[in-house]
Short mmCIF file of C-alpha atoms and ligand atoms in Angstrom, two decimals:
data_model
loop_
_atom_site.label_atom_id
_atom_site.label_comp_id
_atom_site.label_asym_id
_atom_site.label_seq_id
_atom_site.Cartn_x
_atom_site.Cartn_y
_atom_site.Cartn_z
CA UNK A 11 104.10 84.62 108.64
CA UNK A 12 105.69 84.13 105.54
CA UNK A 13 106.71 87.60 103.85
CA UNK A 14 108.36 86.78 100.84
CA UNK A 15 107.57 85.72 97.44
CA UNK A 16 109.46 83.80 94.82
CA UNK A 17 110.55 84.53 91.42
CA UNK A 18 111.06 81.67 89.32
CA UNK A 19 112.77 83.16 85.90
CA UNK A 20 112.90 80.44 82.95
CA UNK A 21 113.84 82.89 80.18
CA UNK A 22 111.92 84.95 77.62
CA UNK A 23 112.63 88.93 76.40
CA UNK A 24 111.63 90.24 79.58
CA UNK A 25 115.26 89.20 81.60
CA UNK A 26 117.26 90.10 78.35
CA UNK A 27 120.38 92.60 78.24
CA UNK A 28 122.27 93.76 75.74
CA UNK A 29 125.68 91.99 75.03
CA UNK A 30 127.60 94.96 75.23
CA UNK A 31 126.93 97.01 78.21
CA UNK A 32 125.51 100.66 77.12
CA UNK A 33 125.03 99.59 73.73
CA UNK A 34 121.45 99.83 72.79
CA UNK A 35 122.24 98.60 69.21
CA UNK A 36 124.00 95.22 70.25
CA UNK A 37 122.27 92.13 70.21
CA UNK A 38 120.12 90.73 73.64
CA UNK A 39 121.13 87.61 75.74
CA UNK A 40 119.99 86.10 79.20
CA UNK A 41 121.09 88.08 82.14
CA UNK A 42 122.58 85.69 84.25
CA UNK A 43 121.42 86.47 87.36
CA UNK A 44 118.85 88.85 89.27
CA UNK A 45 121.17 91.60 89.99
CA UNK A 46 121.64 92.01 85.98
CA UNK A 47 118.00 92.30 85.54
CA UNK A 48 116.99 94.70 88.21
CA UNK A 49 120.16 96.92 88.58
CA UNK A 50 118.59 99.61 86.49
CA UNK A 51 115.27 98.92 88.38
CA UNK A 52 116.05 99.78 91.84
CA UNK A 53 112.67 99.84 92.64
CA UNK A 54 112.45 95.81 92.49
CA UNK A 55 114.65 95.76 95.45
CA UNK A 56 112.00 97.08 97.29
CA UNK A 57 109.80 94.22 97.26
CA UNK A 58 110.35 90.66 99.94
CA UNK A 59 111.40 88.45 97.16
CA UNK A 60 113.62 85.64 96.44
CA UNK A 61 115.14 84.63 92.80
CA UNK A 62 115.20 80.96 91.23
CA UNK A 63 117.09 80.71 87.79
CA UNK A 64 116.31 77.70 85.30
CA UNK A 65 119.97 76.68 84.01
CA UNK A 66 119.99 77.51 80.63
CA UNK A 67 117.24 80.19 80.39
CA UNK A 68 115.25 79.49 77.49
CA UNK A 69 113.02 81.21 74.69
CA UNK A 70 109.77 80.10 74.90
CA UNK A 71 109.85 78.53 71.73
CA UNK A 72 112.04 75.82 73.34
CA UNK A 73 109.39 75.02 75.94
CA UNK A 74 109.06 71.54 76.29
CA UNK A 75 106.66 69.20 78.97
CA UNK A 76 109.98 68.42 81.17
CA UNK A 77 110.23 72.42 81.68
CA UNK A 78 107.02 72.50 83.09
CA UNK A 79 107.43 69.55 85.39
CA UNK A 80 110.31 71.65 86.36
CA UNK A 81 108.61 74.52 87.19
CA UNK A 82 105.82 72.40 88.76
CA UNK A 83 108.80 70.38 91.18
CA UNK A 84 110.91 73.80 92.04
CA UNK A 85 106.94 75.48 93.32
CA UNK A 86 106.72 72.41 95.29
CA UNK A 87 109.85 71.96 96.66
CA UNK A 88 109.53 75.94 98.11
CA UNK A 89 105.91 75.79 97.89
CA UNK A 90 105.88 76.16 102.23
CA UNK A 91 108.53 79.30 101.88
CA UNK A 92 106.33 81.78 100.01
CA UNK A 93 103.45 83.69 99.80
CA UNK A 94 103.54 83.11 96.11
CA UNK A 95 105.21 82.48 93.11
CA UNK A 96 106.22 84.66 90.25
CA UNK A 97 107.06 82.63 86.81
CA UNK A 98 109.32 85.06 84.45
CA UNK A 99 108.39 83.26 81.17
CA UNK A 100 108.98 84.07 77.22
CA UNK A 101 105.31 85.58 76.19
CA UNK A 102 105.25 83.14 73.13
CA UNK A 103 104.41 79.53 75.17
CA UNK A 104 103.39 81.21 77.87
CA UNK A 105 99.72 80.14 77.81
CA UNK A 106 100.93 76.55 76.90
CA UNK A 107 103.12 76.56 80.22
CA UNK A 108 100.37 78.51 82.06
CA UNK A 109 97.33 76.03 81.50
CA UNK A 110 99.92 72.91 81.60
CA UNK A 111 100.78 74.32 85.23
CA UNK A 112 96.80 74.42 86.41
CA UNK A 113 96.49 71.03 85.05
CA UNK A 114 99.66 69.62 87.36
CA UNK A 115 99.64 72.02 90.25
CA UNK A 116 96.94 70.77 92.81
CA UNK A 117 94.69 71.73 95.72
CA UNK A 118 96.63 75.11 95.00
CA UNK A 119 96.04 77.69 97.86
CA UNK A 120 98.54 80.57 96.64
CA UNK A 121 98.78 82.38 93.87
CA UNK A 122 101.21 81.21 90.86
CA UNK A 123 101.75 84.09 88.54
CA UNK A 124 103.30 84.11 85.72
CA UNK A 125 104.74 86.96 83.69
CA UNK A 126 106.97 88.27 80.59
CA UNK A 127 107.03 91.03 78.58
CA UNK A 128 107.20 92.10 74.60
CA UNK A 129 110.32 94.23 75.09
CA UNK A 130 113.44 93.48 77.63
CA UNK A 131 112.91 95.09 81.10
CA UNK A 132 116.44 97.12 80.09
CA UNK A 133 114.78 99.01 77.47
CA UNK A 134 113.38 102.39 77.37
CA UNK A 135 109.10 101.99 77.04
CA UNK A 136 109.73 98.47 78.03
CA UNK A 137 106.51 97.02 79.39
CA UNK A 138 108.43 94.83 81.95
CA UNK A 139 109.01 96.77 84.80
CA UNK A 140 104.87 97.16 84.97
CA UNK A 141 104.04 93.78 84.40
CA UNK A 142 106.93 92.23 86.88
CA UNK A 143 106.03 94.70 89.57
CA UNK A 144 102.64 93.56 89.55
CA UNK A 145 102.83 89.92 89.41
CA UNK A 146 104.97 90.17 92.48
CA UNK A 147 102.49 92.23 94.54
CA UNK A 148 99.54 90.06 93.53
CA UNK A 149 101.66 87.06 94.07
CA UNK A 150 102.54 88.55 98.02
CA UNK A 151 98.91 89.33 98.21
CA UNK A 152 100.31 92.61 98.85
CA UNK A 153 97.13 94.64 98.53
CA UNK A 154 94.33 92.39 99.79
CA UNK A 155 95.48 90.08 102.04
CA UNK A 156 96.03 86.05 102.17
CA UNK A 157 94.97 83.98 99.45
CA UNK A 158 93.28 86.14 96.89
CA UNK A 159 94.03 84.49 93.70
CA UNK A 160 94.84 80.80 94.57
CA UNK A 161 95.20 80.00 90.97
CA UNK A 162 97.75 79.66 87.69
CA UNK A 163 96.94 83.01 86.44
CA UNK A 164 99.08 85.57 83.76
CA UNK A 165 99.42 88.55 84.48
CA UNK A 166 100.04 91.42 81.41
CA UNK A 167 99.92 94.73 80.69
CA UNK A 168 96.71 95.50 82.87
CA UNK A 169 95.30 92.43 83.09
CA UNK A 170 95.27 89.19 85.51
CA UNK A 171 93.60 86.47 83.13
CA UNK A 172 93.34 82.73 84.25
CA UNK A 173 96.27 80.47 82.91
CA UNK A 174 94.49 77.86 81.54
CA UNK A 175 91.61 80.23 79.58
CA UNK A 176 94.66 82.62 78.04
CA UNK A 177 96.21 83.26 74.64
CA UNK A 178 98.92 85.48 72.97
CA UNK A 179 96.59 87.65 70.93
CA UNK A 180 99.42 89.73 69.36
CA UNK A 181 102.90 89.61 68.50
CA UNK A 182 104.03 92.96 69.73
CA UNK A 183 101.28 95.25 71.21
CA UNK A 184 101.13 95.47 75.08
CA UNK A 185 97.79 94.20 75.42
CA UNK A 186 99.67 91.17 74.13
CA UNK A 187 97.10 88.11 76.35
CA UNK A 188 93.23 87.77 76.73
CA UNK A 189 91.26 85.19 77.83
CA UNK A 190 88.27 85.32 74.80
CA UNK A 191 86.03 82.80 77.02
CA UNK A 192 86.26 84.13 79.63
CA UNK A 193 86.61 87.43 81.93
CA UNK A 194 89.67 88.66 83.77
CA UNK A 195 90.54 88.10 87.03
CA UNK A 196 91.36 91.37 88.10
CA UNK A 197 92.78 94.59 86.09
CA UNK A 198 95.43 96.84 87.77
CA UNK A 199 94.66 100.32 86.32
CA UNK A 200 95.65 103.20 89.30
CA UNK A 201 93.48 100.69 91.55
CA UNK A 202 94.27 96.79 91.39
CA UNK A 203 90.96 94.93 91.32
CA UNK A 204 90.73 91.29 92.42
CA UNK A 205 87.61 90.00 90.52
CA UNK A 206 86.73 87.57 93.61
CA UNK A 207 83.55 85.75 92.18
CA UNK A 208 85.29 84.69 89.54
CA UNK A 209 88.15 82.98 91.10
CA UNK A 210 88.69 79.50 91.70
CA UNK A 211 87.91 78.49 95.73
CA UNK A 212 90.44 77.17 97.49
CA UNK A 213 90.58 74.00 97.97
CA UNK A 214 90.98 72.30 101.81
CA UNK A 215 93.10 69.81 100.74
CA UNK A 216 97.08 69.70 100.61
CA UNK A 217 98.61 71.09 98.11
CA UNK A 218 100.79 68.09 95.92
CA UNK A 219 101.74 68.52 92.09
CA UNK A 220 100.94 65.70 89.35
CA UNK A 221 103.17 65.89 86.34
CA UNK A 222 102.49 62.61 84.59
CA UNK A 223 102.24 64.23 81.56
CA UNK A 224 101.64 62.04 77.84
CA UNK A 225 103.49 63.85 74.95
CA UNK A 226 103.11 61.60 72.16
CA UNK A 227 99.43 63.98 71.01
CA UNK A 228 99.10 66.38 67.77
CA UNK A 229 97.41 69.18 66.84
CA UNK A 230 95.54 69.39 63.57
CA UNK A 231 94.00 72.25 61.89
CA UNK A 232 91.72 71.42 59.13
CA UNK A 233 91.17 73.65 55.81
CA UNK A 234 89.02 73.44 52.64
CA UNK A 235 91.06 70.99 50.45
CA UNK A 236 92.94 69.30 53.55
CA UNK A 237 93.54 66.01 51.48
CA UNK A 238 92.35 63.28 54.44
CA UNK A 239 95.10 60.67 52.77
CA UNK A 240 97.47 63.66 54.64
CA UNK A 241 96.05 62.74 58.07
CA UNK A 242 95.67 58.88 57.57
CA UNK A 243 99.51 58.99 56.62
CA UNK A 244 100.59 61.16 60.11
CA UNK A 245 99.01 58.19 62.26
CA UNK A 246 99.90 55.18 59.75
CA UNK A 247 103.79 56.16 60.65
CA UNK A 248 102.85 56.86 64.22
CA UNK A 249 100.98 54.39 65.60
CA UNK A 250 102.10 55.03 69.42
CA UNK A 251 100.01 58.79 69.03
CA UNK A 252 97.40 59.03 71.57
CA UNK A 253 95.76 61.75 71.60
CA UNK A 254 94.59 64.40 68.73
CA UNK A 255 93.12 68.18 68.88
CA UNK A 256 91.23 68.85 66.03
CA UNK A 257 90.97 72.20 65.49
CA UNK A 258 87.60 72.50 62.81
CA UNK A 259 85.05 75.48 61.72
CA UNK A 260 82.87 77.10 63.64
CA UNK A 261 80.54 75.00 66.15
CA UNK A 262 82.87 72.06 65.67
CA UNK A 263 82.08 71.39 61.96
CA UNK A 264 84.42 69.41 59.89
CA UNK A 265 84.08 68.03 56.03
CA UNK A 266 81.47 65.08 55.27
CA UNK A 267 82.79 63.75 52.96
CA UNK A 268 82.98 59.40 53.43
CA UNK A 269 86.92 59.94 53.27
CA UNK A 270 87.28 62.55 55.60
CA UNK A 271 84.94 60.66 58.20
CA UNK A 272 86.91 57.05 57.25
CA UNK A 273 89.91 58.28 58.79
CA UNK A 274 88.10 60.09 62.04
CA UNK A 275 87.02 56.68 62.21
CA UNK A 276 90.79 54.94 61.29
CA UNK A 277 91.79 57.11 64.14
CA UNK A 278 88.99 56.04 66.94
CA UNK A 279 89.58 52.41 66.16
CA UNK A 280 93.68 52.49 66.66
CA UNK A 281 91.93 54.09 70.82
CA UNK A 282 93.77 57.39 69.72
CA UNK A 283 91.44 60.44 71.49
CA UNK A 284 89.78 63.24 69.46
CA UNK A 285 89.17 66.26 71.39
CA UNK A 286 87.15 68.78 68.85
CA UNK A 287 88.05 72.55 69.44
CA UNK A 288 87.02 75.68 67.14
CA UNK A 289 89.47 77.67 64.77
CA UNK A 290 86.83 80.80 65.84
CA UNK A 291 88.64 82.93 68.76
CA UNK A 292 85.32 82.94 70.75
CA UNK A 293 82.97 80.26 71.04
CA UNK A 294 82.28 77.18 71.87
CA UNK A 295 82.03 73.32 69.69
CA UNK A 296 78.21 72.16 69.75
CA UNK A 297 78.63 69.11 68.17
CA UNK A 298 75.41 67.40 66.49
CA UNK A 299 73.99 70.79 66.35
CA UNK A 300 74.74 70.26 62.61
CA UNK A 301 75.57 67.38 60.22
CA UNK A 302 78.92 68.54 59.58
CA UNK A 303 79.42 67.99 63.39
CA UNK A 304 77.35 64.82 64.24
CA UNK A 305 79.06 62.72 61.75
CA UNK A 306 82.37 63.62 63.78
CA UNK A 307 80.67 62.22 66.75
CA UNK A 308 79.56 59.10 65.28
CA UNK A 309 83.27 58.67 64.79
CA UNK A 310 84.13 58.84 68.07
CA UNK A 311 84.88 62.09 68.17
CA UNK A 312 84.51 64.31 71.79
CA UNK A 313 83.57 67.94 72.07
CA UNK A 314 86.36 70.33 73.57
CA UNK A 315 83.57 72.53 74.01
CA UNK A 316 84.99 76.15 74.58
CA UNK A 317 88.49 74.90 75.03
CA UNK A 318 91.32 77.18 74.33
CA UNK A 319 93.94 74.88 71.86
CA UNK A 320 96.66 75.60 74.48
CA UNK A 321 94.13 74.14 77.27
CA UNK A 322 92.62 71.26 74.91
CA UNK A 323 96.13 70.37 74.67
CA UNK A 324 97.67 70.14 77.77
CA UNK A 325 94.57 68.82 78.98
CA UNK A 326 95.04 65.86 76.97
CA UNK A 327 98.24 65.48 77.97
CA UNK A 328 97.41 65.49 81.39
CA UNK A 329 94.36 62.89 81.32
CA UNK A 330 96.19 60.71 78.90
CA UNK A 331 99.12 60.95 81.57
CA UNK A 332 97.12 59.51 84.14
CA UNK A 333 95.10 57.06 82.70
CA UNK A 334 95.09 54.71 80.18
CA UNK A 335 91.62 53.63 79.40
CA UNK A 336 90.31 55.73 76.41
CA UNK A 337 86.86 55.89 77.43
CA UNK A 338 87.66 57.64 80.67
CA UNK A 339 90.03 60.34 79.08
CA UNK A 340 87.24 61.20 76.99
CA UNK A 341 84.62 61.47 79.42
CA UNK A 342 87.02 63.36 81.90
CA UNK A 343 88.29 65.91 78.62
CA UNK A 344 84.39 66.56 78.85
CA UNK A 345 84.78 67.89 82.33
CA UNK A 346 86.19 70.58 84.12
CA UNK A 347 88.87 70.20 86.12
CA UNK A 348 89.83 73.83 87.14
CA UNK A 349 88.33 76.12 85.18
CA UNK A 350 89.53 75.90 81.63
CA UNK A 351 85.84 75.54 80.40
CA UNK A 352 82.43 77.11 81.07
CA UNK A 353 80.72 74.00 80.74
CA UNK A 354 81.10 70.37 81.49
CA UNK A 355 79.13 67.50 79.58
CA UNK A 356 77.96 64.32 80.43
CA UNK A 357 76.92 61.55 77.70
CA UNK A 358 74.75 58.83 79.38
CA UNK A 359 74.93 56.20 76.30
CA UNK A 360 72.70 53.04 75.84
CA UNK A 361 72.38 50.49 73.25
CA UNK A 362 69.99 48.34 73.13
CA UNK A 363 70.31 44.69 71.84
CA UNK A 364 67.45 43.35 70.29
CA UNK A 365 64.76 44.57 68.04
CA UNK A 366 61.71 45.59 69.94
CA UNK A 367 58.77 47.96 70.62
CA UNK A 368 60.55 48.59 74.12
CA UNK A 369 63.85 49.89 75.10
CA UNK A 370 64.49 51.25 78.74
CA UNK A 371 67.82 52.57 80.51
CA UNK A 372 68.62 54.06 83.79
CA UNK A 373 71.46 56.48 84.68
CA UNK A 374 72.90 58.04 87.62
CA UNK A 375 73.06 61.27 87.66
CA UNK A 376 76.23 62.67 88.50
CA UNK A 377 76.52 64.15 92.02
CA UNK A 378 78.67 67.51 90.60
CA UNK A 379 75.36 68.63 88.54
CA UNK A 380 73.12 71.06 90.25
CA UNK A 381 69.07 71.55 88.47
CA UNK A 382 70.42 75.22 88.85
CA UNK A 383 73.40 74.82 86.96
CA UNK A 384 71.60 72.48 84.05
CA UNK A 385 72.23 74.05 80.55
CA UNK A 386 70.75 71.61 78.05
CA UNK A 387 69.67 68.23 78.55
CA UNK A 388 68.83 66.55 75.29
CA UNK A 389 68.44 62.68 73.99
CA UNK A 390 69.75 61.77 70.76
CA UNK A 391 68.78 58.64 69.04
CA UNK A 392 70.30 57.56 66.09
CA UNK A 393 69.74 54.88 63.34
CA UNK A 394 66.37 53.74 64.16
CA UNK A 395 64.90 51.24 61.79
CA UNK A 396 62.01 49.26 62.06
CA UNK A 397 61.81 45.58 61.46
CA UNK A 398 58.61 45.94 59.00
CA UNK A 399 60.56 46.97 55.79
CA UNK A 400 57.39 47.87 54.40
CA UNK A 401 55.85 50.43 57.20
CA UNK A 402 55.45 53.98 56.25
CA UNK A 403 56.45 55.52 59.40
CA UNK A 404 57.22 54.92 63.12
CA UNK A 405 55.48 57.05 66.53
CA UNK A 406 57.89 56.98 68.81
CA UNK A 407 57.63 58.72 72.83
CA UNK A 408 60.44 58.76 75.04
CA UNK A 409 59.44 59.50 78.43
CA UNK A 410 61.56 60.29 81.38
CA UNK A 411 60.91 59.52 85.15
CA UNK A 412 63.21 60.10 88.43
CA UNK A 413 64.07 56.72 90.58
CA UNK A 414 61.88 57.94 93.44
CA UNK A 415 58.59 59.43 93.05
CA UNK A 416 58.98 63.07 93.76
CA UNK A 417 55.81 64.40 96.10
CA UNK A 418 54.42 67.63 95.34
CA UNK A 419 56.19 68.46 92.08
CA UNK A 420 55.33 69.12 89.03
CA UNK A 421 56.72 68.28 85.93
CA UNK A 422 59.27 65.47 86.99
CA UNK A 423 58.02 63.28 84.24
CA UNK A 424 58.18 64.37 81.30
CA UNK A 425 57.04 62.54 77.51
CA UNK A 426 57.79 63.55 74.29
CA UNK A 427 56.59 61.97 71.09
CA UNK A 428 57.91 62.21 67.38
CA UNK A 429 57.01 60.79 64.20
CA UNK A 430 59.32 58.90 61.49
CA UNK A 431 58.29 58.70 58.34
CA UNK A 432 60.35 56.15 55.87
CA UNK A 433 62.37 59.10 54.25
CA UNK A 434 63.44 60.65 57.66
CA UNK A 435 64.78 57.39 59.38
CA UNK A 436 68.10 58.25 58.57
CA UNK A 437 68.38 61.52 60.33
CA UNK A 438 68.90 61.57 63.97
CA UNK A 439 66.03 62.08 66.60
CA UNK A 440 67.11 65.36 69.04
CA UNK A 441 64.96 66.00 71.87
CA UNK A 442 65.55 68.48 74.59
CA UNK A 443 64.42 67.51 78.25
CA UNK A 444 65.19 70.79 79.99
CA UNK A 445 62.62 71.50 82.81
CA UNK A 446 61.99 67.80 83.90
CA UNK A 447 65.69 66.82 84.19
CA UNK A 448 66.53 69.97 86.36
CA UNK A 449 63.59 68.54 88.53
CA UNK A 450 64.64 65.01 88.38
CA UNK A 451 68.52 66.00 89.08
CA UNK A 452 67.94 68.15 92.26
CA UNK A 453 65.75 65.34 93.97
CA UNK A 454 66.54 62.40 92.33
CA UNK A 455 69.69 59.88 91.95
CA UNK A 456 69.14 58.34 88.82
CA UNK A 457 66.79 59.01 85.36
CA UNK A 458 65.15 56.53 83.98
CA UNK A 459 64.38 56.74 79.71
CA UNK A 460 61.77 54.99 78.36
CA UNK A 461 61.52 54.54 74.71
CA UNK A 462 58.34 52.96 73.17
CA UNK A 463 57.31 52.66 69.17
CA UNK A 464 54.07 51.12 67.76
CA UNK A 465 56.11 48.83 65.67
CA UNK A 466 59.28 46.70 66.40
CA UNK A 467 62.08 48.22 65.94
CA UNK A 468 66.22 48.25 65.96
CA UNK A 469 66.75 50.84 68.20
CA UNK A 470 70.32 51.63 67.41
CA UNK A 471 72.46 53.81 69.84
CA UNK A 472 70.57 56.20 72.26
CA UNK A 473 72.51 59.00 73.98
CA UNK A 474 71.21 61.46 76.65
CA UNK A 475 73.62 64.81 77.14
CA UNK A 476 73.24 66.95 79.75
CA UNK A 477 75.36 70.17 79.95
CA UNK A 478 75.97 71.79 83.15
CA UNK A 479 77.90 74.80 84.45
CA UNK A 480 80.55 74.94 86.49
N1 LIG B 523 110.63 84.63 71.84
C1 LIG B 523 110.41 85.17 73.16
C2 LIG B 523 109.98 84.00 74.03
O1 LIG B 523 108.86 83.59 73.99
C3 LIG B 523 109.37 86.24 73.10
C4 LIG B 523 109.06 86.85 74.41
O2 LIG B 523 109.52 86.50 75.46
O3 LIG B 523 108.24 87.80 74.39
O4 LIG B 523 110.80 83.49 74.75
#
């Protein structure tokens, strides 16, 4: 049975001491080695643990993608030795390195905690000593057993928060992490509570770690008066960039104006990926919910959808380290992979050639969605225009069927009909298909659309969404 558990320090405040010994005036540096940090703790000597020091020991700030495949290869290389793994870490990157880590850390079935603190361990009122003690003993599984939290997770102050949902909130308080999309894992008042239900399962398969990771990606945070030239001129003198977050207002909203949208657009055609995450602390992107969105995804933009930036990030990093066809790193940013997002969505697109009073598609319905777990399913059709320049208006139904016939139920075919008069054909049709495709998806394999108008028409680009919890 293995007892022990290992602590993996890469550097931060909370293993700082003071230059001169007994001077609580001089300036901090690394310890250098575990005896420094807990001599004045005697108390850590008490738990089964092991010690693991990154050579140098780094602030945070100098965090870089080859640290965490480091961290990543030194949990594999023990990962048969321990019960579980303690990462001492600076609090500043700490949610970068923590959501990176559940990215490239699969099939885990142990817990991987990491830790740091806003004051050194060696000072008086330091929060260290609480936070260290209790990442080790949820790490052992001290309290509850085996395998309670097998999952990158942070624990701080009083809090275990998922890794790839948390961010530094503040700069100095103790309650320096949350996780403002989700809820905690566990708090450790007198009583440490494991939150079970909303922990990751553990998975049956062997553990390995993936650390293909693609670094040439940006962040970019848009404001009123952002000058779009600004942008256009980051990618014109980078053309190897892959991958952007786009950080906008809101539900996902970003400027409309042609010049703005032109370089979205620059962007998409040089197969550069736009993940679209909000500036708000809470909340999720709903793009196409309004025009300030939809014109974002007619640009190729994708949704982040609740998306931490630290997550949207290193999620890109990840998928863009693993594949190189653009269309599948967008689809797959859409989709959980362990937790970093409440909900995944699919986009089911169809275009149809030629002009005509017809259009039909079929799509399989992805075998991860459960009718119970169906959000919003909705059909978006955009830049209809009919062939008779001089008609006032076009009836259009969309109808949608399953690719069996379902027996005894109800409402698994459902049609919908709108009406486009000349002045509306610009705007985009949005239909929800709720009821009928959580029918259709618990007893069907595929949906088929069909789209009929009473006048020929160019159907330009349909897309059916569905959006589906985890
Ligand atoms: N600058 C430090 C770091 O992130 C802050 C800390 O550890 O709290 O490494």
């Amino acid at each position: 049975m293995l007892d022990k558990v290992l602590i993996i320090n890469t550097g931060g405040t909370i293993g700082m001491v003071h230059t001169e010994e007994g001077n609580p005036l001089s300036p901090l540096r690394p310890a250098e080695n575990w005896h420094e940090i807990a001599k004045e703790h005697p108390i850590l000597n008490n738990f089964s643990t092991d010690y693991y020091q990154f050579t140098p020991l780094i602030d945070s700030s100098d965090m870089h993608p080859d640290t965490w495949r480091r961290i990543a290869e030194v949990i594999s290389e023990n990962y048969d030795l321990y019960r579980g793994f303690v990462v001492l870490h600076g609090t500043d990157t700490m949610a970068y390195t923590s959501s990176a880590l559940s990215f490239m850390l699969k099939n885990l079935d142990k817990p991987v905690v990491l830790t740091g603190s806003q004051v050194p361990l060696q000072k008086p009122r330091s929060d260290a000593l609480q936070n260290l003690v209790t990442a080790i003993q949820i790490a052992g599984n001290e309290l509850y057993g085996a395998r309670v939290v097998p999952e990158v997770c942070i624990f701080f102050r009083d809090t275990l928060l998922r890794g790839n949902r948390v961010r530094k909130m503040d700069a100095t308080n103790y309650f320096g992490f949350s996780t403002p999309n989700y809820p905690t894992l566990g708090e450790a008042g007198g009583d440490l509570r494991i939150r079970r239900k909303r922990i990751q399962p553990v998975s049956d398969e062997k553990f390995y770690i993936d650390t293909n990771i693609e670094d040439r990606v940006v962040i970019i945070e848009i404001f009123p008066g952002l000058k779009p030239e600004y942008i256009k001129n980051i990618f014109e003198a980078n053309p190897d960039i892959r991958g952007v977050v786009l950080k906008t207002y809101g539900n996902g909203n970003a400027p409309t104006n042609d010049e703005f949208i032109e370089v979205m657009e620059y962007i998409n055609s040089k197969g550069i990926v736009v993940v679209n995450i909000t500036q708000c602390t809470t909340g999720t992107v709903k793009m196409g919910l309004y025009e300030a969105s939809a014109r974002l995804l007619d640009a190729g933009v994708v949704s982040g959808l609740d998306l931490t930036p630290e997550a949207a990030i290193t999620k890109l990093m990840y998928l863009l380290g693993k594949s190189r066809d653009v269309e599948e790193v967008k689809k797959l940013m859409q989709i959980d992979i362990c937790g970093e997002q409440t909900l995944n969505h699919y986009d089911f697109e169809h275009k149809h050639e030629r002009e005509d009073e017809e259009c039909m598609f079929t799509f399989d319905i992805p075998e991860a969605i459960a009718g119970d777990d169906l959000v919003e399913a909705v059909i978006r059709i955009k830049g209809v225009s009919p062939m008779d320049k001089e008609v006032a208006g076009v009836n259009i139904s969309i109808e949608l069927e399953g690719d069996i016939p379902v027996e005894n139920l109800k409402n698994f075919r459902s049609r919908k009909e709108v009406r486009k008069t000349r002045d509306s054909l610009g705007e985009d049709i949005l239909l929800s298909f709720n009821h009928c495709t959580k029918k259709l998806v618990d007893n069907c394999k595929a949906i088929k659309v069909r789209l009929k108008a009473d006048t020929r028409i160019d159907w330009g680009s349909i897309t059916f969404s569905i959006y589906s919890e985890n």
